[in-house]
mmCIF file of C-alpha atoms in Angstrom:
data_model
loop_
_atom_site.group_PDB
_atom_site.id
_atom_site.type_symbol
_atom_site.label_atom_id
_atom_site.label_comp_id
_atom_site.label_asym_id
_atom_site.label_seq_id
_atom_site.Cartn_x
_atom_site.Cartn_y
_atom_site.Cartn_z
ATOM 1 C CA UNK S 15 0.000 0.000 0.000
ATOM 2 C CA UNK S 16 0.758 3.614 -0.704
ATOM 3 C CA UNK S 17 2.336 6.121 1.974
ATOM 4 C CA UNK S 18 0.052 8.092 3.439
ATOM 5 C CA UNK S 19 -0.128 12.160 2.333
ATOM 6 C CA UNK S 20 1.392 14.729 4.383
ATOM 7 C CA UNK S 21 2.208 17.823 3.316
ATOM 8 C CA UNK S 22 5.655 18.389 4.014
ATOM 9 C CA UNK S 23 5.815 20.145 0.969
ATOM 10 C CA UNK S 24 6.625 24.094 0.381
ATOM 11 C CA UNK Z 16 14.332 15.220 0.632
ATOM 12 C CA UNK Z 17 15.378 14.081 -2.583
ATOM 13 C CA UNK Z 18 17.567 16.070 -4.790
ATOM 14 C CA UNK Z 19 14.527 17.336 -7.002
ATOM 15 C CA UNK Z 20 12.732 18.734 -4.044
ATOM 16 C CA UNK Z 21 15.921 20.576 -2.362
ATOM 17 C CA UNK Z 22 16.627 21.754 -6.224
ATOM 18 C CA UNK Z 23 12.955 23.209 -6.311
ATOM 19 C CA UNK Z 24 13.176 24.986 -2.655
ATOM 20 C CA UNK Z 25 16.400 26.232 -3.879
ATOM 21 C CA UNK Z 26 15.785 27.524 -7.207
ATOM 22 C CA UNK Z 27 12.512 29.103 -5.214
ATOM 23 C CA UNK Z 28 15.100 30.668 -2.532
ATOM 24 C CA UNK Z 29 17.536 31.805 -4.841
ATOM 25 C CA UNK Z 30 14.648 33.817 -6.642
ATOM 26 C CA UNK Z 31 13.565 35.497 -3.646
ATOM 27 C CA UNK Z 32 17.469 36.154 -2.920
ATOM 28 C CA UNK Z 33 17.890 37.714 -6.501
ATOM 29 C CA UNK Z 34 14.826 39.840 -5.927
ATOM 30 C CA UNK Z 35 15.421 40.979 -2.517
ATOM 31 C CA UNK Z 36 19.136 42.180 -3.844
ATOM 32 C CA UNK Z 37 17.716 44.138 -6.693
ATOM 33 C CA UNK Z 38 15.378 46.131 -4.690
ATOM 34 C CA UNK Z 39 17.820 46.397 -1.363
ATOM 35 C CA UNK Z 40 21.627 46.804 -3.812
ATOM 36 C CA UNK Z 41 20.059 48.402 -6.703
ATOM 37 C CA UNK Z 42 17.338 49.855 -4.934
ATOM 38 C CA UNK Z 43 14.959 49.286 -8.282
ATOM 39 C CA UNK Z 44 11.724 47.118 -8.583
ATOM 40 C CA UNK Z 45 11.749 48.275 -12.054
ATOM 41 C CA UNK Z 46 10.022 45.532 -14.147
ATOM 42 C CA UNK Z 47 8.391 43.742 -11.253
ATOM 43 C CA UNK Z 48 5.196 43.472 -10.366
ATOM 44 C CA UNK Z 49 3.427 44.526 -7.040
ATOM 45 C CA UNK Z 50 0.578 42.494 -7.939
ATOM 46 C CA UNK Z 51 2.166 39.427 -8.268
ATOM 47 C CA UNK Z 52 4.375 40.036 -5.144
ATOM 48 C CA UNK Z 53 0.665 40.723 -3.367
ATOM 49 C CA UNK Z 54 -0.701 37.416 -4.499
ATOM 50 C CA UNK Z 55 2.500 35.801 -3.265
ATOM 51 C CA UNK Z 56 1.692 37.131 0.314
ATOM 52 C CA UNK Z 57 -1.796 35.530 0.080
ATOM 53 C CA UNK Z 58 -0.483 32.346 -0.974
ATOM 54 C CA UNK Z 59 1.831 31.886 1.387
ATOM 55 C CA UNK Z 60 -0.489 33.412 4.404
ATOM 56 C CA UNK Z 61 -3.405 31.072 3.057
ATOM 57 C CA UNK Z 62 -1.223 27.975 2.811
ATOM 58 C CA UNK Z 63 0.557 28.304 5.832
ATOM 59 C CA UNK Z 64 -1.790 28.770 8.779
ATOM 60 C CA UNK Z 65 -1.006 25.652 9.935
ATOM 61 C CA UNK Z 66 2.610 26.866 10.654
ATOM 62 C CA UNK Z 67 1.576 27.367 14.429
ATOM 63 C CA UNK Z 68 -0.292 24.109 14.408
ATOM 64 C CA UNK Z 69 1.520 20.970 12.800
ATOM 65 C CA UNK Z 70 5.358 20.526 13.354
ATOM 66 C CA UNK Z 71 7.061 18.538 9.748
ATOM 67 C CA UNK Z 72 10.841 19.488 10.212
ATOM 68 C CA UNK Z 73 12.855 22.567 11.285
ATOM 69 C CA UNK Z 74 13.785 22.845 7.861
ATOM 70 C CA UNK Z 75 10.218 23.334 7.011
ATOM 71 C CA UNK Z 76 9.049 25.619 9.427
ATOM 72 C CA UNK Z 77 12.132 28.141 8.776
ATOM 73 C CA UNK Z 78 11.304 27.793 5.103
ATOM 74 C CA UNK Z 79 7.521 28.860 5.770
ATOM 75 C CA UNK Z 80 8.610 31.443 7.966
ATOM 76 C CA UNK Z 81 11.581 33.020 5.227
ATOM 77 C CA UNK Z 82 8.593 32.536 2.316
ATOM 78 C CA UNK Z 83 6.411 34.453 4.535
ATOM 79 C CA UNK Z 84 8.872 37.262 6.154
ATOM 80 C CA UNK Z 85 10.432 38.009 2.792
ATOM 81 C CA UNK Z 86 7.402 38.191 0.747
ATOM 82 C CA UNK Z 87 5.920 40.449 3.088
ATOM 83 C CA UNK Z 88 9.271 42.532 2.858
ATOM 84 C CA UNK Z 89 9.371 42.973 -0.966
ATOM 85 C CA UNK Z 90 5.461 44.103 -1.206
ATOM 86 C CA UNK Z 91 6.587 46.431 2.050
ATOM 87 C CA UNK Z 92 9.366 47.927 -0.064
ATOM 88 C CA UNK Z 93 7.869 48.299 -2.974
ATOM 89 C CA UNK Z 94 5.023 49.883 -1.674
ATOM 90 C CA UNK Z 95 6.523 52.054 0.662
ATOM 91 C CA UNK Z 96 10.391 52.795 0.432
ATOM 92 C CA UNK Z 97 10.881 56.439 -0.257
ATOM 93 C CA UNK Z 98 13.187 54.982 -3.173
ATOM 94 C CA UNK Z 99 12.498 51.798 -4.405
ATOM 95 C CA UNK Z 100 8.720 52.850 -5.008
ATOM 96 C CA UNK Z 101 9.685 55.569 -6.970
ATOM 97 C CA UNK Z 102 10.909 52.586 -9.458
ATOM 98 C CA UNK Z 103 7.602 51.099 -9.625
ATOM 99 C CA UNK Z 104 6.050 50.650 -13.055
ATOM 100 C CA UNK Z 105 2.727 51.372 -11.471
ATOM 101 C CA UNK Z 106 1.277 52.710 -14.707
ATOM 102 C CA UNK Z 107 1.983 48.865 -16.734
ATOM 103 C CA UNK Z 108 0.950 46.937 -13.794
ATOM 104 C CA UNK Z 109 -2.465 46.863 -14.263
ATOM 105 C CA UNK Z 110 -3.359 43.503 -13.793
ATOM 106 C CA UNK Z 111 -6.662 43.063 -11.243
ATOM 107 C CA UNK Z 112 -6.357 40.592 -8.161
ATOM 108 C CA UNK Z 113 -9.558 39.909 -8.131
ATOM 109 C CA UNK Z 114 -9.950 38.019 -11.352
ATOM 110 C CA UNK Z 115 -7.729 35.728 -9.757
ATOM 111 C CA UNK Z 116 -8.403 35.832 -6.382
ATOM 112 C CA UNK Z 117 -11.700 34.903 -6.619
ATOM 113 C CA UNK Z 118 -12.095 31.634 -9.271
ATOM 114 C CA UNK Z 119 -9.346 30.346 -7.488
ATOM 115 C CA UNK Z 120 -11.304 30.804 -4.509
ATOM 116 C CA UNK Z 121 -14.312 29.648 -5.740
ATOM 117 C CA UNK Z 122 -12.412 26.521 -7.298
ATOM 118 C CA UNK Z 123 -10.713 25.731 -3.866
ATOM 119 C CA UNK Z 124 -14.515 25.698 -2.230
ATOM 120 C CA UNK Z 125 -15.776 23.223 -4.719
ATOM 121 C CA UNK Z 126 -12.699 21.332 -5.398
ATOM 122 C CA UNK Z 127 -10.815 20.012 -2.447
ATOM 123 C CA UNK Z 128 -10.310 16.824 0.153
ATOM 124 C CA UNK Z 129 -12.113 18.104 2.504
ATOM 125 C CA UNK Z 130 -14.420 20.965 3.041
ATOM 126 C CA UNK Z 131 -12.521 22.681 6.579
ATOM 127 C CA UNK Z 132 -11.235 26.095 6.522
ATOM 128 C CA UNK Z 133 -7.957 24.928 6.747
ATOM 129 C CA UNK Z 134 -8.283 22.508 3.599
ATOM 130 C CA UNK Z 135 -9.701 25.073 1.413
ATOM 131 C CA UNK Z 136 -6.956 27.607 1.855
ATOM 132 C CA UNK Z 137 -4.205 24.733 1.569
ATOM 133 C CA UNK Z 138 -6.186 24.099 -1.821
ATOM 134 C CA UNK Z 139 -6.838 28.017 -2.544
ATOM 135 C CA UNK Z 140 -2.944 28.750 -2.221
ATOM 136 C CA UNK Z 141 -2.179 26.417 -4.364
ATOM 137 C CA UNK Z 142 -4.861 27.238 -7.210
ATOM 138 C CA UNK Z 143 -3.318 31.038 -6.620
ATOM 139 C CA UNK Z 144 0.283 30.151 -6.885
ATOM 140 C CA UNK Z 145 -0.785 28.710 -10.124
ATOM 141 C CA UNK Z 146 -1.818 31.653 -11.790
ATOM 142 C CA UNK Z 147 0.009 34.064 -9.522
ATOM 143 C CA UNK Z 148 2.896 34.980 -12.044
ATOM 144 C CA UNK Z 149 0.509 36.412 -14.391
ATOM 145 C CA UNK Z 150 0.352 39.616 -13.616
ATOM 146 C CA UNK Z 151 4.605 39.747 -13.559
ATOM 147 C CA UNK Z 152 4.657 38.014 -17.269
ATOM 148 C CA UNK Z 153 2.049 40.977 -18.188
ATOM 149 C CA UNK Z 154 4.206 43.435 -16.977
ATOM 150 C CA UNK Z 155 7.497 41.497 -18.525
ATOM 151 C CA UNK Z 156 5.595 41.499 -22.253
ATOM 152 C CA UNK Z 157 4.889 45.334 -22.005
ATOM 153 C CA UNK Z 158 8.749 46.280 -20.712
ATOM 154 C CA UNK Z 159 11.215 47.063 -23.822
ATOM 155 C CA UNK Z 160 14.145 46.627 -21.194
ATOM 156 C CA UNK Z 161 13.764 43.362 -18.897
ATOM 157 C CA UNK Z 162 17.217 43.455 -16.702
ATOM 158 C CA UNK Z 163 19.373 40.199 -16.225
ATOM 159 C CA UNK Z 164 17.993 40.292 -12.509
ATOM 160 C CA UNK Z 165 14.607 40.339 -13.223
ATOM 161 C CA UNK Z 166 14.788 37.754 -16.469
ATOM 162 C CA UNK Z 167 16.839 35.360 -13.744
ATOM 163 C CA UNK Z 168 14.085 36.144 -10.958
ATOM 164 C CA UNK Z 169 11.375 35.071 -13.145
ATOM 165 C CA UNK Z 170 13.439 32.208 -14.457
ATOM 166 C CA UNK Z 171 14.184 30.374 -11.424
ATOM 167 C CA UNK Z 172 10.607 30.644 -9.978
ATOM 168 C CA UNK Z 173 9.247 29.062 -12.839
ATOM 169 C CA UNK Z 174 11.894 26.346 -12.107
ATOM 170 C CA UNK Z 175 11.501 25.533 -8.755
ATOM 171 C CA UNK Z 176 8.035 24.072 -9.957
ATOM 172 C CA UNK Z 177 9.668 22.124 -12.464
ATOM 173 C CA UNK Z 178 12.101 20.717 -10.226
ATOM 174 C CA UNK Z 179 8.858 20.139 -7.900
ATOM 175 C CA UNK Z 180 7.192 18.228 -11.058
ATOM 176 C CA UNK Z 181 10.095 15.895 -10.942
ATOM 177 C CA UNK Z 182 9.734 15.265 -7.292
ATOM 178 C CA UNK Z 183 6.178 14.284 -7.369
ATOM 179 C CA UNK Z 184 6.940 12.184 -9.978
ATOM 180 C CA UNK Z 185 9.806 11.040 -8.022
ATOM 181 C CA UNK Z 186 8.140 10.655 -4.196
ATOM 182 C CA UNK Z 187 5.367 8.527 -6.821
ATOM 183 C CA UNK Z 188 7.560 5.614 -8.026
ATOM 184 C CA UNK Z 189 10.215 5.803 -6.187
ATOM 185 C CA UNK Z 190 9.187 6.615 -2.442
ATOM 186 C CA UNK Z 191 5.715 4.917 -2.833
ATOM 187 C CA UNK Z 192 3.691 7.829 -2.187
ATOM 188 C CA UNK Z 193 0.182 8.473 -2.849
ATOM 189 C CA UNK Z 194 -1.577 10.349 -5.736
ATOM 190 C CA UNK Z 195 -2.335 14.168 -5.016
ATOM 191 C CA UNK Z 196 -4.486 15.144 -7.370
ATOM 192 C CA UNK Z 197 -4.768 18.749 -6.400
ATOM 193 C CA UNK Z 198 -0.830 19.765 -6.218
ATOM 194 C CA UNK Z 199 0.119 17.763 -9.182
ATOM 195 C CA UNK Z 200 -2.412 19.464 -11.729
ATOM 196 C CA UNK Z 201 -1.831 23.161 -10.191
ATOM 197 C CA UNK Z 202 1.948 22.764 -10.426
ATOM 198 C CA UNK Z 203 1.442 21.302 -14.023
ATOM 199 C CA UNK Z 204 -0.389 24.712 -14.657
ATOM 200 C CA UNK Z 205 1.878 26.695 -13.160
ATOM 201 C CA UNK Z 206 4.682 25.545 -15.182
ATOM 202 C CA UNK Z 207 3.020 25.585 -18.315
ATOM 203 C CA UNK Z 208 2.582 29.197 -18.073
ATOM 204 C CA UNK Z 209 5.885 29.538 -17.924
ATOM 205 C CA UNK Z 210 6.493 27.849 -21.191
ATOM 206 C CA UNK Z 211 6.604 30.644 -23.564
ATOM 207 C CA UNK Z 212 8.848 32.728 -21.110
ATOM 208 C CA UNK Z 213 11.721 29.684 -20.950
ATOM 209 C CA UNK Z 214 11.542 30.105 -24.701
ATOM 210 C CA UNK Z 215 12.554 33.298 -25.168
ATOM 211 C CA UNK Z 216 14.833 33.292 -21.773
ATOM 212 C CA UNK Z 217 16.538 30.284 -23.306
ATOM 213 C CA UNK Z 218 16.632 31.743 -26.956
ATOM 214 C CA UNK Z 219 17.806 35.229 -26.065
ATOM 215 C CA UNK Z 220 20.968 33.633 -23.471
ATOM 216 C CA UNK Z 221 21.998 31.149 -26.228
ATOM 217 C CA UNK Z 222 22.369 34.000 -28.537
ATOM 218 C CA UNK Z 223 23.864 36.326 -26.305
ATOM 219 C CA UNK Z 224 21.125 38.929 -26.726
ATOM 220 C CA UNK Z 225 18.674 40.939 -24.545
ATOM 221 C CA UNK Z 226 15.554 39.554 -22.994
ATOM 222 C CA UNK Z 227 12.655 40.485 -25.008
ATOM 223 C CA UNK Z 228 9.390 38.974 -25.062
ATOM 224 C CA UNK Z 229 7.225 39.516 -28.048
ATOM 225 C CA UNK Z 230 4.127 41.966 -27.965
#
C-alpha cells in the first residue's frame, strides 16, 4: 500500500 | 528530501534572494510586479496557517517562515520605500487581483479533500500560486528593457516548480507515495505558463542577446 499524504511540501 | 525537491526549494530561494538584492543593492523594482508580489503574500499566508499548528521538520518551518517574512518585505518595499517605489512601473501593472483571487477561490470551495477552513486555503494557495505569475509576465511582455535580474528572478521561480514536477513524480515511483491530485495538476499549470517565457529566456541567453518577449 501507498504512503500516506502529508504535506511536508513548500 | 530528494535532490529534485531541495533543487525546487532552492531555485525558489535563490529567486527570492535575486529579488530581494535588486530592490535592497540596486534599490529598483523596475520591471516587477506589485501584484504578483501581493498574491504571493496571500499564498503563502493562506497555505501556511497551519505553521503554528503541525510541526514537519525545522527545515520546514524556517522555510515557511523566510517565504512568509520576505514576501511580506518585498510588497513592504515596494510599496513604501521612499526609493524603491519611486521605481515602480505602477502605470503597466495593471493587472486586477480579483480576477484571480476569486475563481481560485471559488475553485478551492468546490474542489478540495475536505471541506474545513484549513483545507480550502491549503487548496486556494495552491490554485493562486498557479496563476500568480501572471500579472509579472504581463508586466514582462509590455517592458522594452527586462534586466538580467529580473529575467533570472522570473526564471528560477518558474523552475523551482519544475524541479517540484520531478519530485512528485519522483516521491510517486520511487518513495511509494500516494496520488495528489490537487498539487500535481496546479503545479502542471503553473509551469506551463511559464512555457513561452523559458523560450525566449533560453533563446535570447543562447544567442547572447537581450531579454525580449514579443508583444
Amino acid at each position: 500500500s501507498r504512503r500516506k499524504i502529508s504535506k511536508d511540501e513548500l | 528530501m530528494n535532490a529534485f525537491r531541495l533543487a525546487g526549494d532552492m531555485t525558489h530561494l535563490l529567486s527570492i534572494i535575486l529579488l530581494l538584492h535588486k530592490i535592497r543593492a540596486m534599490k529598483s523594482c523596475a520591471g516587477i510586479s506589485l501584484r504578483t508580489q501581493e498574491l504571493y503574500v496571500i499564498v503563502f499566508v493562506t497555505r501556511y496557517v497551519d505553521l503554528s499548528m503541525k510541526y514537519y521538520s525545522f527545515y520546514n518551518s524556517i522555510m515557511k517562515i523566510v517565504f512568509l517574512g520576505t514576501s511580506i518585505s518585498i510588497v513592504w518595499y515596494m510599496r513604501y520605500h521612499k526609493v524603491v517605489k519611486q521605481t515602480y512601473n505602477k502605470d503597466v501593472d495593471t493587472f486586477r487581483h480579483i480576477f484571480l483571487i476569486l475563481p481560485c477561490f471559488v475553485l478551492a470551495l468546490l474542489i478540495n479533500r475536505a471541506f474545513t477552513v484549513i483545507e480550502v486555503l491549503w487548496t486556494f494557495s495552491l490554485y493562486l500560486e498557479a496563476v500568480a505569475i501572471l500579472p509579472q509576465l504581463v508586466l514582462l511582455q509590455r517592458s522594452r528593457n527586462i534586466d538580467n535580474l529580473t529575467g533570472n528572478y522570473v526564471f528560477l521561480l518558474g523552475a523551482y516548480r519544475a524541479f517540484y514536477l520531478l519530485n512528485w513524480i519522483y516521491r510517486f515511483f520511487i518513495e511509494n507515495h500516494q496520488v495528489r491530485w490537487i498539487p500535481w495538476l496546479s503545479g502542471l499549470l503553473q509551469t506551463a505558463i511559464y512555457a513561452d517565457f523559458f523560450y525566449y529566456y533560453i533563446k535570447s541567453w543562447k544567442n547572447r542577446e537581450k531579454l525580449k518577449l514579443p508583444a
